[in-house]
PDB file of C-alpha atoms in Angstrom:
ATOM      1  CA  MET A1165       3.695  16.323   8.154  1.00 52.00           C
ATOM      2  CA  GLY A1166       6.934  18.231   7.615  1.00 60.00           C
ATOM      3  CA  THR A1167       7.621  21.335   9.698  1.00 59.00           C
ATOM      4  CA  ARG A1168       7.389  23.830   6.821  1.00 60.00           C
ATOM      5  CA  LYS A1169       3.889  22.599   5.939  1.00 54.00           C
ATOM      6  CA  LEU A1170       2.861  22.554   9.605  1.00 61.00           C
ATOM      7  CA  TYR A1171       4.079  26.134  10.061  1.00 57.00           C
ATOM      8  CA  HIS A1172       2.108  27.208   6.977  1.00 58.00           C
ATOM      9  CA  LEU A1173      -1.071  25.778   8.540  1.00 64.00           C
ATOM     10  CA  LEU A1174      -0.406  27.143  12.050  1.00 62.00           C
ATOM     11  CA  LYS A1175       0.721  30.648  11.077  1.00 63.00           C
ATOM     12  CA  PRO A1176      -2.775  32.248  10.792  1.00 72.00           C
ATOM     13  CA  ASP A1177      -3.761  30.910  14.241  1.00 70.00           C
ATOM     14  CA  LEU A1178      -0.464  32.009  15.784  1.00 60.00           C
ATOM     15  CA  GLU A1179      -0.928  35.537  14.417  1.00 66.00           C
ATOM     16  CA  MET A1180      -4.548  35.671  15.599  1.00 68.00           C
ATOM     17  CA  LEU A1181      -3.451  34.684  19.122  1.00 66.00           C
ATOM     18  CA  GLY A1182      -0.588  37.179  19.087  1.00 70.00           C
ATOM     19  CA  ILE A1183       2.047  34.450  19.342  1.00 73.00           C
ATOM     20  CA  LYS A1184       5.316  35.388  17.668  1.00 66.00           C
ATOM     21  CA  MET A1185       6.993  32.237  16.396  1.00 63.00           C
ATOM     22  CA  GLY A1186       8.974  31.833  13.190  1.00 68.00           C
ATOM     23  CA  ARG A1187       9.642  28.684  11.219  1.00 56.00           C
ATOM     24  CA  ASP A1188      13.057  28.117  12.809  1.00 65.00           C
ATOM     25  CA  ALA A1189      11.621  28.466  16.313  1.00 67.00           C
ATOM     26  CA  LEU A1190       9.019  25.835  15.461  1.00 58.00           C
ATOM     27  CA  PHE A1191      11.822  23.567  14.183  1.00 56.00           C
ATOM     28  CA  ASP A1192      13.627  23.984  17.507  1.00 62.00           C
ATOM     29  CA  LEU A1193      10.497  23.329  19.565  1.00 60.00           C
ATOM     30  CA  LEU A1194       9.606  20.171  17.650  1.00 59.00           C
ATOM     31  CA  SER A1195      13.214  18.970  17.877  1.00 62.00           C
ATOM     32  CA  ILE A1196      13.288  19.447  21.654  1.00 65.00           C
ATOM     33  CA  GLU A1197      10.016  17.536  21.998  1.00 57.00           C
ATOM     34  CA  GLY A1198      11.237  14.736  19.692  1.00 58.00           C
ATOM     35  CA  MET A1199       8.470  15.394  17.179  1.00 57.00           C
ATOM     36  CA  LEU A1200      10.417  15.850  13.936  1.00 56.00           C
ATOM     37  CA  VAL A1201       9.619  13.382  11.161  1.00 55.00           C
ATOM     38  CA  ARG A1202      12.488  10.998  10.500  1.00 55.00           C
ATOM     39  CA  LYS A1203      12.990   9.406   7.105  1.00 54.00           C
ATOM     40  CA  ARG A1204      12.992   5.615   6.961  1.00 53.00           C
ATOM     41  CA  ARG A1205      15.148   3.620   4.611  1.00 54.00           C
ATOM     42  CA  ARG A1206      13.480   1.505   1.989  1.00 52.00           C
ATOM     43  CA  GLN A1207      14.297  -2.137   2.702  1.00 56.00           C
ATOM     44  CA  HIS A1208      11.625  -4.332   1.144  1.00 55.00           C
ATOM     45  CA  ILE A1209      11.581  -5.112  -2.593  1.00 53.00           C
ATOM     46  CA  THR A1210       8.139  -4.831  -4.207  1.00 52.00           C
ATOM     47  CA  THR A1211       9.086  -4.787  -7.897  1.00 58.00           C
ATOM     48  CA  ASN A1212       9.537  -7.931  -9.984  1.00 54.00           C
ATOM     49  CA  SER A1213      10.427  -6.935 -13.540  1.00 58.00           C
ATOM     50  CA  HIS A1214      11.720 -10.381 -14.541  1.00 59.00           C
ATOM     51  CA  HIS A1215       8.691 -11.602 -16.466  1.00 61.00           C
ATOM     52  CA  TRP A1216       7.526 -12.200 -20.023  1.00 74.00           C
ATOM     53  CA  TYR A1217       4.801  -9.586 -20.225  1.00 90.00           C
ATOM     54  CA  ARG A1218       5.272  -6.696 -22.623  1.00 92.00           C
ATOM     55  CA  LYS A1219       7.201  -3.759 -21.178  1.00 92.00           C
ATOM     56  CA  TYR A1220       6.199  -0.336 -22.497  1.00 95.00           C
ATOM     57  CA  PRO A1221       8.502   2.641 -23.247  1.00 95.00           C
ATOM     58  CA  ASN A1222       8.874   5.729 -21.083  1.00 96.00           C
ATOM     59  CA  LEU A1223       6.551   8.397 -22.515  1.00 96.00           C
ATOM     60  CA  ILE A1224       7.036  11.102 -19.902  1.00 96.00           C
ATOM     61  CA  GLN A1225      10.682  12.141 -20.179  1.00 92.00           C
ATOM     62  CA  GLY A1226      10.605  15.934 -20.013  1.00 91.00           C
ATOM     63  CA  PHE A1227       6.815  15.979 -19.665  1.00 95.00           C
ATOM     64  CA  ILE A1228       5.359  18.395 -17.093  1.00 94.00           C
ATOM     65  CA  PRO A1229       1.584  18.198 -16.627  1.00 96.00           C
ATOM     66  CA  SER A1230      -0.292  21.505 -16.720  1.00 96.00           C
ATOM     67  CA  GLY A1231      -3.470  20.195 -15.125  1.00 97.00           C
ATOM     68  CA  PRO A1232      -5.063  17.194 -13.418  1.00 97.00           C
ATOM     69  CA  ASN A1233      -5.721  13.899 -15.204  1.00 98.00           C
ATOM     70  CA  GLN A1234      -2.870  14.334 -17.660  1.00 98.00           C
ATOM     71  CA  LEU A1235      -0.412  12.030 -15.893  1.00 98.00           C
ATOM     72  CA  TRP A1236      -1.098   9.332 -13.333  1.00 98.00           C
ATOM     73  CA  VAL A1237       1.730   7.557 -11.508  1.00 98.00           C
ATOM     74  CA  SER A1238       1.511   4.217  -9.708  1.00 97.00           C
ATOM     75  CA  ASP A1239       3.721   2.369  -7.268  1.00 96.00           C
ATOM     76  CA  ILE A1240       3.668  -0.231  -4.506  1.00 95.00           C
ATOM     77  CA  THR A1241       5.184   0.105  -1.069  1.00 93.00           C
ATOM     78  CA  TYR A1242       5.110  -2.036   2.052  1.00 90.00           C
ATOM     79  CA  LEU A1243       3.960  -1.544   5.627  1.00 89.00           C
ATOM     80  CA  LYS A1244       5.298  -3.486   8.576  1.00 85.00           C
ATOM     81  CA  THR A1245       2.291  -4.221  10.789  1.00 84.00           C
ATOM     82  CA  HIS A1246       1.699  -6.219  13.974  1.00 83.00           C
ATOM     83  CA  SER A1247       0.562  -9.146  11.823  1.00 81.00           C
ATOM     84  CA  GLY A1248       3.365  -9.000   9.244  1.00 85.00           C
ATOM     85  CA  PHE A1249       4.022  -7.140   6.010  1.00 88.00           C
ATOM     86  CA  ARG A1250       1.165  -5.546   4.105  1.00 91.00           C
ATOM     87  CA  TYR A1251       1.454  -4.048   0.625  1.00 94.00           C
ATOM     88  CA  LEU A1252       0.036  -0.668  -0.290  1.00 95.00           C
ATOM     89  CA  PHE A1253      -0.885  -0.047  -3.923  1.00 97.00           C
ATOM     90  CA  LEU A1254      -1.159   3.663  -4.778  1.00 97.00           C
ATOM     91  CA  LEU A1255      -2.146   5.696  -7.838  1.00 98.00           C
ATOM     92  CA  THR A1256      -1.499   9.451  -7.730  1.00 98.00           C
ATOM     93  CA  ASP A1257      -2.199  12.389 -10.017  1.00 98.00           C
ATOM     94  CA  ALA A1258       1.203  13.873 -10.864  1.00 97.00           C
ATOM     95  CA  TYR A1259      -0.104  17.452 -11.149  1.00 97.00           C
ATOM     96  CA  SER A1260      -2.123  17.763  -7.953  1.00 97.00           C
ATOM     97  CA  LYS A1261      -0.433  14.996  -5.921  1.00 97.00           C
ATOM     98  CA  LYS A1262      -3.937  13.745  -5.089  1.00 98.00           C
ATOM     99  CA  ILE A1263      -4.136  10.031  -4.354  1.00 98.00           C
ATOM    100  CA  LEU A1264      -6.880   8.707  -6.623  1.00 98.00           C
ATOM    101  CA  GLY A1265      -6.489   4.975  -6.092  1.00 97.00           C
ATOM    102  CA  TYR A1266      -5.323   2.881  -3.148  1.00 96.00           C
ATOM    103  CA  HIS A1267      -5.561  -0.688  -1.952  1.00 96.00           C
ATOM    104  CA  LEU A1268      -4.027  -2.544   0.991  1.00 94.00           C
ATOM    105  CA  ALA A1269      -3.225  -6.239   0.488  1.00 94.00           C
ATOM    106  CA  ILE A1270      -1.462  -9.177   2.110  1.00 93.00           C
ATOM    107  CA  ASP A1271       0.488 -10.066  -1.051  1.00 94.00           C
ATOM    108  CA  LEU A1272       1.714  -8.603  -4.350  1.00 94.00           C
ATOM    109  CA  ASP A1273      -0.795 -10.268  -6.662  1.00 96.00           C
ATOM    110  CA  SER A1274      -1.698  -8.207  -9.726  1.00 95.00           C
ATOM    111  CA  THR A1275      -5.396  -8.278  -8.799  1.00 97.00           C
ATOM    112  CA  HIS A1276      -4.645  -5.753  -6.057  1.00 97.00           C
ATOM    113  CA  ALA A1277      -3.102  -3.342  -8.566  1.00 98.00           C
ATOM    114  CA  VAL A1278      -6.258  -3.717 -10.652  1.00 98.00           C
ATOM    115  CA  ALA A1279      -8.415  -2.921  -7.598  1.00 98.00           C
ATOM    116  CA  CYS A1280      -6.379   0.232  -6.999  1.00 98.00           C
ATOM    117  CA  LEU A1281      -6.749   1.269 -10.645  1.00 98.00           C
ATOM    118  CA  GLN A1282     -10.488   0.608 -10.613  1.00 98.00           C
ATOM    119  CA  ARG A1283     -10.904   2.978  -7.676  1.00 97.00           C
ATOM    120  CA  ALA A1284      -9.058   5.709  -9.579  1.00 98.00           C
ATOM    121  CA  LEU A1285     -11.086   5.097 -12.732  1.00 97.00           C
ATOM    122  CA  LYS A1286     -14.291   5.409 -10.731  1.00 95.00           C
ATOM    123  CA  SER A1287     -13.251   8.922  -9.705  1.00 89.00           C
ATOM    124  CA  LEU A1288     -12.415   9.743 -13.324  1.00 90.00           C
ATOM    125  CA  GLY A1289     -15.753   8.692 -14.770  1.00 85.00           C
ATOM    126  CA  GLN A1290     -15.410   9.109 -18.528  1.00 87.00           C
ATOM    127  CA  PRO A1291     -12.138   8.644 -20.466  1.00 89.00           C
ATOM    128  CA  VAL A1292      -9.935  11.758 -20.678  1.00 92.00           C
ATOM    129  CA  ALA A1293      -8.031  12.373 -23.904  1.00 92.00           C
ATOM    130  CA  GLY A1294      -4.257  12.248 -23.569  1.00 96.00           C
ATOM    131  CA  LEU A1295      -4.084  10.759 -20.077  1.00 98.00           C
ATOM    132  CA  ILE A1296      -0.849   8.819 -19.436  1.00 98.00           C
ATOM    133  CA  HIS A1297      -0.349   6.140 -16.778  1.00 98.00           C
ATOM    134  CA  HIS A1298       3.284   5.767 -15.657  1.00 98.00           C
ATOM    135  CA  SER A1299       4.708   3.004 -13.471  1.00 96.00           C
ATOM    136  CA  ASP A1300       7.696   0.746 -13.050  1.00 94.00           C
ATOM    137  CA  ARG A1301       7.976  -2.487 -15.047  1.00 93.00           C
ATOM    138  CA  GLY A1302       6.688  -4.696 -12.281  1.00 92.00           C
ATOM    139  CA  ILE A1303       4.608  -7.704 -13.207  1.00 93.00           C
ATOM    140  CA  GLN A1304       1.503  -6.140 -11.640  1.00 95.00           C
ATOM    141  CA  TYR A1305       1.525  -3.204 -14.072  1.00 96.00           C
ATOM    142  CA  CYS A1306       2.483  -5.286 -17.099  1.00 96.00           C
ATOM    143  CA  SER A1307      -0.217  -7.902 -16.546  1.00 96.00           C
ATOM    144  CA  LYS A1308      -2.799  -8.266 -19.295  1.00 96.00           C
ATOM    145  CA  GLU A1309      -5.709  -7.456 -17.012  1.00 97.00           C
ATOM    146  CA  TYR A1310      -4.105  -4.200 -15.857  1.00 98.00           C
ATOM    147  CA  VAL A1311      -2.995  -3.032 -19.304  1.00 98.00           C
ATOM    148  CA  ASN A1312      -6.336  -3.980 -20.864  1.00 98.00           C
ATOM    149  CA  LEU A1313      -8.168  -1.895 -18.271  1.00 98.00           C
ATOM    150  CA  LEU A1314      -5.978   1.110 -19.057  1.00 98.00           C
ATOM    151  CA  GLN A1315      -6.574   0.686 -22.763  1.00 97.00           C
ATOM    152  CA  ASP A1316     -10.330   0.343 -22.240  1.00 96.00           C
ATOM    153  CA  TYR A1317     -10.204   3.922 -20.925  1.00 96.00           C
ATOM    154  CA  GLN A1318      -7.882   5.062 -23.741  1.00 96.00           C
ATOM    155  CA  ILE A1319      -5.075   5.695 -21.257  1.00 98.00           C
ATOM    156  CA  GLN A1320      -1.540   5.613 -22.675  1.00 98.00           C
ATOM    157  CA  VAL A1321       0.832   3.180 -20.979  1.00 98.00           C
ATOM    158  CA  SER A1322       4.265   4.457 -19.908  1.00 97.00           C
ATOM    159  CA  MET A1323       6.901   2.640 -17.872  1.00 96.00           C
ATOM    160  CA  THR A1324      10.349   3.233 -16.440  1.00 94.00           C
ATOM    161  CA  GLU A1325      13.224   1.896 -18.513  1.00 87.00           C
ATOM    162  CA  ASN A1326      15.488   0.893 -15.624  1.00 78.00           C
ATOM    163  CA  SER A1327      15.397   0.428 -11.859  1.00 67.00           C
ATOM    164  CA  ASN A1328      16.272   4.047 -11.012  1.00 71.00           C
ATOM    165  CA  PRO A1329      13.666   5.352  -8.501  1.00 67.00           C
ATOM    166  CA  ARG A1330      14.008   8.818 -10.069  1.00 78.00           C
ATOM    167  CA  ASP A1331      12.194   7.525 -13.143  1.00 84.00           C
ATOM    168  CA  ASN A1332       9.060   7.307 -10.995  1.00 90.00           C
ATOM    169  CA  ALA A1333      10.002   9.997  -8.507  1.00 91.00           C
ATOM    170  CA  ILE A1334       6.549  11.421  -7.754  1.00 93.00           C
ATOM    171  CA  ALA A1335       5.087   8.028  -6.886  1.00 93.00           C
ATOM    172  CA  GLU A1336       8.117   7.224  -4.711  1.00 91.00           C
ATOM    173  CA  ARG A1337       7.784  10.574  -2.948  1.00 91.00           C
ATOM    174  CA  ILE A1338       4.100  10.058  -2.149  1.00 94.00           C
ATOM    175  CA  ASN A1339       4.967   6.618  -0.750  1.00 90.00           C
ATOM    176  CA  GLY A1340       7.454   8.242   1.596  1.00 89.00           C
ATOM    177  CA  ILE A1341       5.079  10.993   2.708  1.00 90.00           C
ATOM    178  CA  LEU A1342       2.313   8.559   3.592  1.00 91.00           C
ATOM    179  CA  LYS A1343       4.602   6.161   5.444  1.00 88.00           C
ATOM    180  CA  ASP A1344       6.701   8.714   7.313  1.00 87.00           C
ATOM    181  CA  GLU A1345       4.055  11.329   8.125  1.00 88.00           C
ATOM    182  CA  TYR A1346       0.873   9.274   8.500  1.00 86.00           C
ATOM    183  CA  LEU A1347       0.952   5.505   8.301  1.00 86.00           C
ATOM    184  CA  HIS A1348       3.868   4.773  10.642  1.00 78.00           C
ATOM    185  CA  LEU A1349       1.878   6.142  13.578  1.00 73.00           C
ATOM    186  CA  GLU A1350      -1.475   4.731  12.435  1.00 76.00           C
ATOM    187  CA  VAL A1351      -0.097   1.229  11.885  1.00 76.00           C
ATOM    188  CA  SER A1352       1.858   1.191  15.143  1.00 68.00           C
ATOM    189  CA  LYS A1353      -1.214   1.950  17.269  1.00 68.00           C
ATOM    190  CA  ASN A1354      -3.581  -0.488  15.529  1.00 72.00           C
ATOM    191  CA  ILE A1355      -3.149  -4.244  15.884  1.00 68.00           C
ATOM    192  CA  ILE A1356      -5.144  -4.729  12.681  1.00 77.00           C
ATOM    193  CA  PHE A1357      -4.827  -2.020  10.024  1.00 80.00           C
ATOM    194  CA  THR A1358      -7.610  -2.204   7.425  1.00 82.00           C
ATOM    195  CA  ASN A1359      -8.606  -0.602   4.133  1.00 86.00           C
ATOM    196  CA  SER A1360     -11.262   1.432   5.961  1.00 86.00           C
ATOM    197  CA  GLN A1361      -8.587   2.920   8.216  1.00 87.00           C
ATOM    198  CA  LEU A1362      -6.430   3.521   5.167  1.00 91.00           C
ATOM    199  CA  GLU A1363      -9.303   5.432   3.552  1.00 93.00           C
ATOM    200  CA  LYS A1364      -9.404   7.842   6.500  1.00 91.00           C
ATOM    201  CA  THR A1365      -5.652   8.396   6.217  1.00 92.00           C
ATOM    202  CA  ILE A1366      -5.856   9.044   2.467  1.00 96.00           C
ATOM    203  CA  ASN A1367      -8.698  11.537   2.981  1.00 96.00           C
ATOM    204  CA  LYS A1368      -6.634  13.319   5.613  1.00 94.00           C
ATOM    205  CA  TYR A1369      -3.648  13.510   3.255  1.00 95.00           C
ATOM    206  CA  ASN A1370      -5.736  14.679   0.260  1.00 97.00           C
ATOM    207  CA  ASN A1371      -7.620  17.359   2.188  1.00 97.00           C
ATOM    208  CA  LYS A1372      -5.193  18.561   4.863  1.00 94.00           C
ATOM    209  CA  ARG A1373      -1.580  18.328   3.695  1.00 92.00           C
ATOM    210  CA  PRO A1374      -0.236  21.294   1.673  1.00 93.00           C
ATOM    211  CA  HIS A1375       2.480  20.668  -0.912  1.00 90.00           C
ATOM    212  CA  LEU A1376       5.448  22.919  -1.606  1.00 90.00           C
ATOM    213  CA  SER A1377       5.286  21.816  -5.248  1.00 89.00           C
ATOM    214  CA  CYS A1378       1.618  22.922  -5.494  1.00 92.00           C
ATOM    215  CA  ASN A1379       1.972  26.475  -4.128  1.00 92.00           C
ATOM    216  CA  MET A1380       1.092  25.153  -0.664  1.00 92.00           C
ATOM    217  CA  LEU A1381      -2.312  23.918  -1.818  1.00 95.00           C
ATOM    218  CA  THR A1382      -3.660  20.612  -0.597  1.00 96.00           C
ATOM    219  CA  PRO A1383      -3.978  17.872  -3.244  1.00 96.00           C
ATOM    220  CA  GLU A1384      -7.767  18.305  -3.268  1.00 97.00           C
ATOM    221  CA  GLN A1385      -7.417  22.052  -3.875  1.00 97.00           C
ATOM    222  CA  ALA A1386      -4.745  21.593  -6.549  1.00 97.00           C
ATOM    223  CA  HIS A1387      -6.878  19.008  -8.347  1.00 97.00           C
ATOM    224  CA  LEU A1388      -9.428  21.749  -9.058  1.00 96.00           C
ATOM    225  CA  ARG A1389      -6.822  24.011 -10.667  1.00 95.00           C
ATOM    226  CA  SER A1390      -5.065  24.122 -14.018  1.00 94.00           C
ATOM    227  CA  GLY A1391      -1.974  25.879 -15.290  1.00 95.00           C
ATOM    228  CA  THR A1392       1.449  26.141 -13.693  1.00 92.00           C
ATOM    229  CA  LEU A1393       1.476  25.882  -9.913  1.00 93.00           C
ATOM    230  CA  LYS A1394       4.172  27.911  -8.171  1.00 90.00           C
ATOM    231  CA  LYS A1395       6.906  25.845  -6.547  1.00 87.00           C
ATOM    232  CA  ARG A1396       7.591  26.965  -2.996  1.00 82.00           C
ATOM    233  CA  TRP A1397      10.834  25.059  -2.590  1.00 69.00           C
ATOM    234  CA  LYS A1398      13.656  26.931  -0.892  1.00 65.00           C
ATOM    235  CA  THR A1399      17.151  26.038   0.204  1.00 52.00           C
ATOM    236  CA  TYR A1400      17.331  26.036   3.968  1.00 46.00           C
ATOM    237  CA  TYR A1401      20.465  25.946   6.049  1.00 40.00           C
ATOM    238  CA  LYS A1402      20.865  22.635   7.857  1.00 42.00           C
ATOM    239  CA  LYS A1403      20.347  22.968  11.561  1.00 43.00           C
ATOM    240  CA  GLN A1404      22.105  20.982  14.246  1.00 40.00           C
ATOM    241  CA  VAL A1405      19.512  18.223  14.001  1.00 38.00           C
ATOM    242  CA  ASN A1406      20.220  16.777  10.553  1.00 38.00           C
ATOM    243  CA  LEU A1407      16.749  15.647   9.482  1.00 36.00           C
ATOM    244  CA  ASN A1408      14.996  15.908   6.129  1.00 39.00           C
ATOM    245  CA  VAL A1409      11.610  17.442   6.918  1.00 37.00           C
TER     246      VAL A1409
END
């Protein structure tokens, strides 16, 4: 978890205990102890858009959801484990940042994307009018089985139109949060990392991690809201330790 979110969670306890510590002091303390989260460069390619399946247009340019279950975003990332690479399929609500679907697999077969989607659909229950599903143009999301399942629930299909990660920025961001703040440690201390362990990590993220883009609500809290959520982003001066936290 980034330092600003950690400070937000710790502040009430610090005040109750009479401990005077500001955000910058917490930055310094974590830096001294080597506990700041370091970003990791993306190195493994998970998208294969060179296929003959139909590719759908981008429906979300300029679209800002005003509530949950208006826009879902999907992506695939990789984890380097003790037993080799594993692939994490994720589906996230763009409004609340709640992870609704997830699946850990040993390969990139489209059946794993379908399993992830099925988990999200189970949480949805009945079809919701106007819901859009956005992803890259990878073969997993263009496969007939995946698209047919979306259409069975009357979900509109939207896809990126090029390879720019910004076209699926929310999904990419959630990938980074999970890997950098949660999964790197969990995977490194477990010889075998399973879907049951992943479920615990997802629950921790959904229920414990506040988001600056959701007025410092957790994804679970934000998913119960509607209307514009205040953005708590600020421009901070870079400190001597040049880390993005």
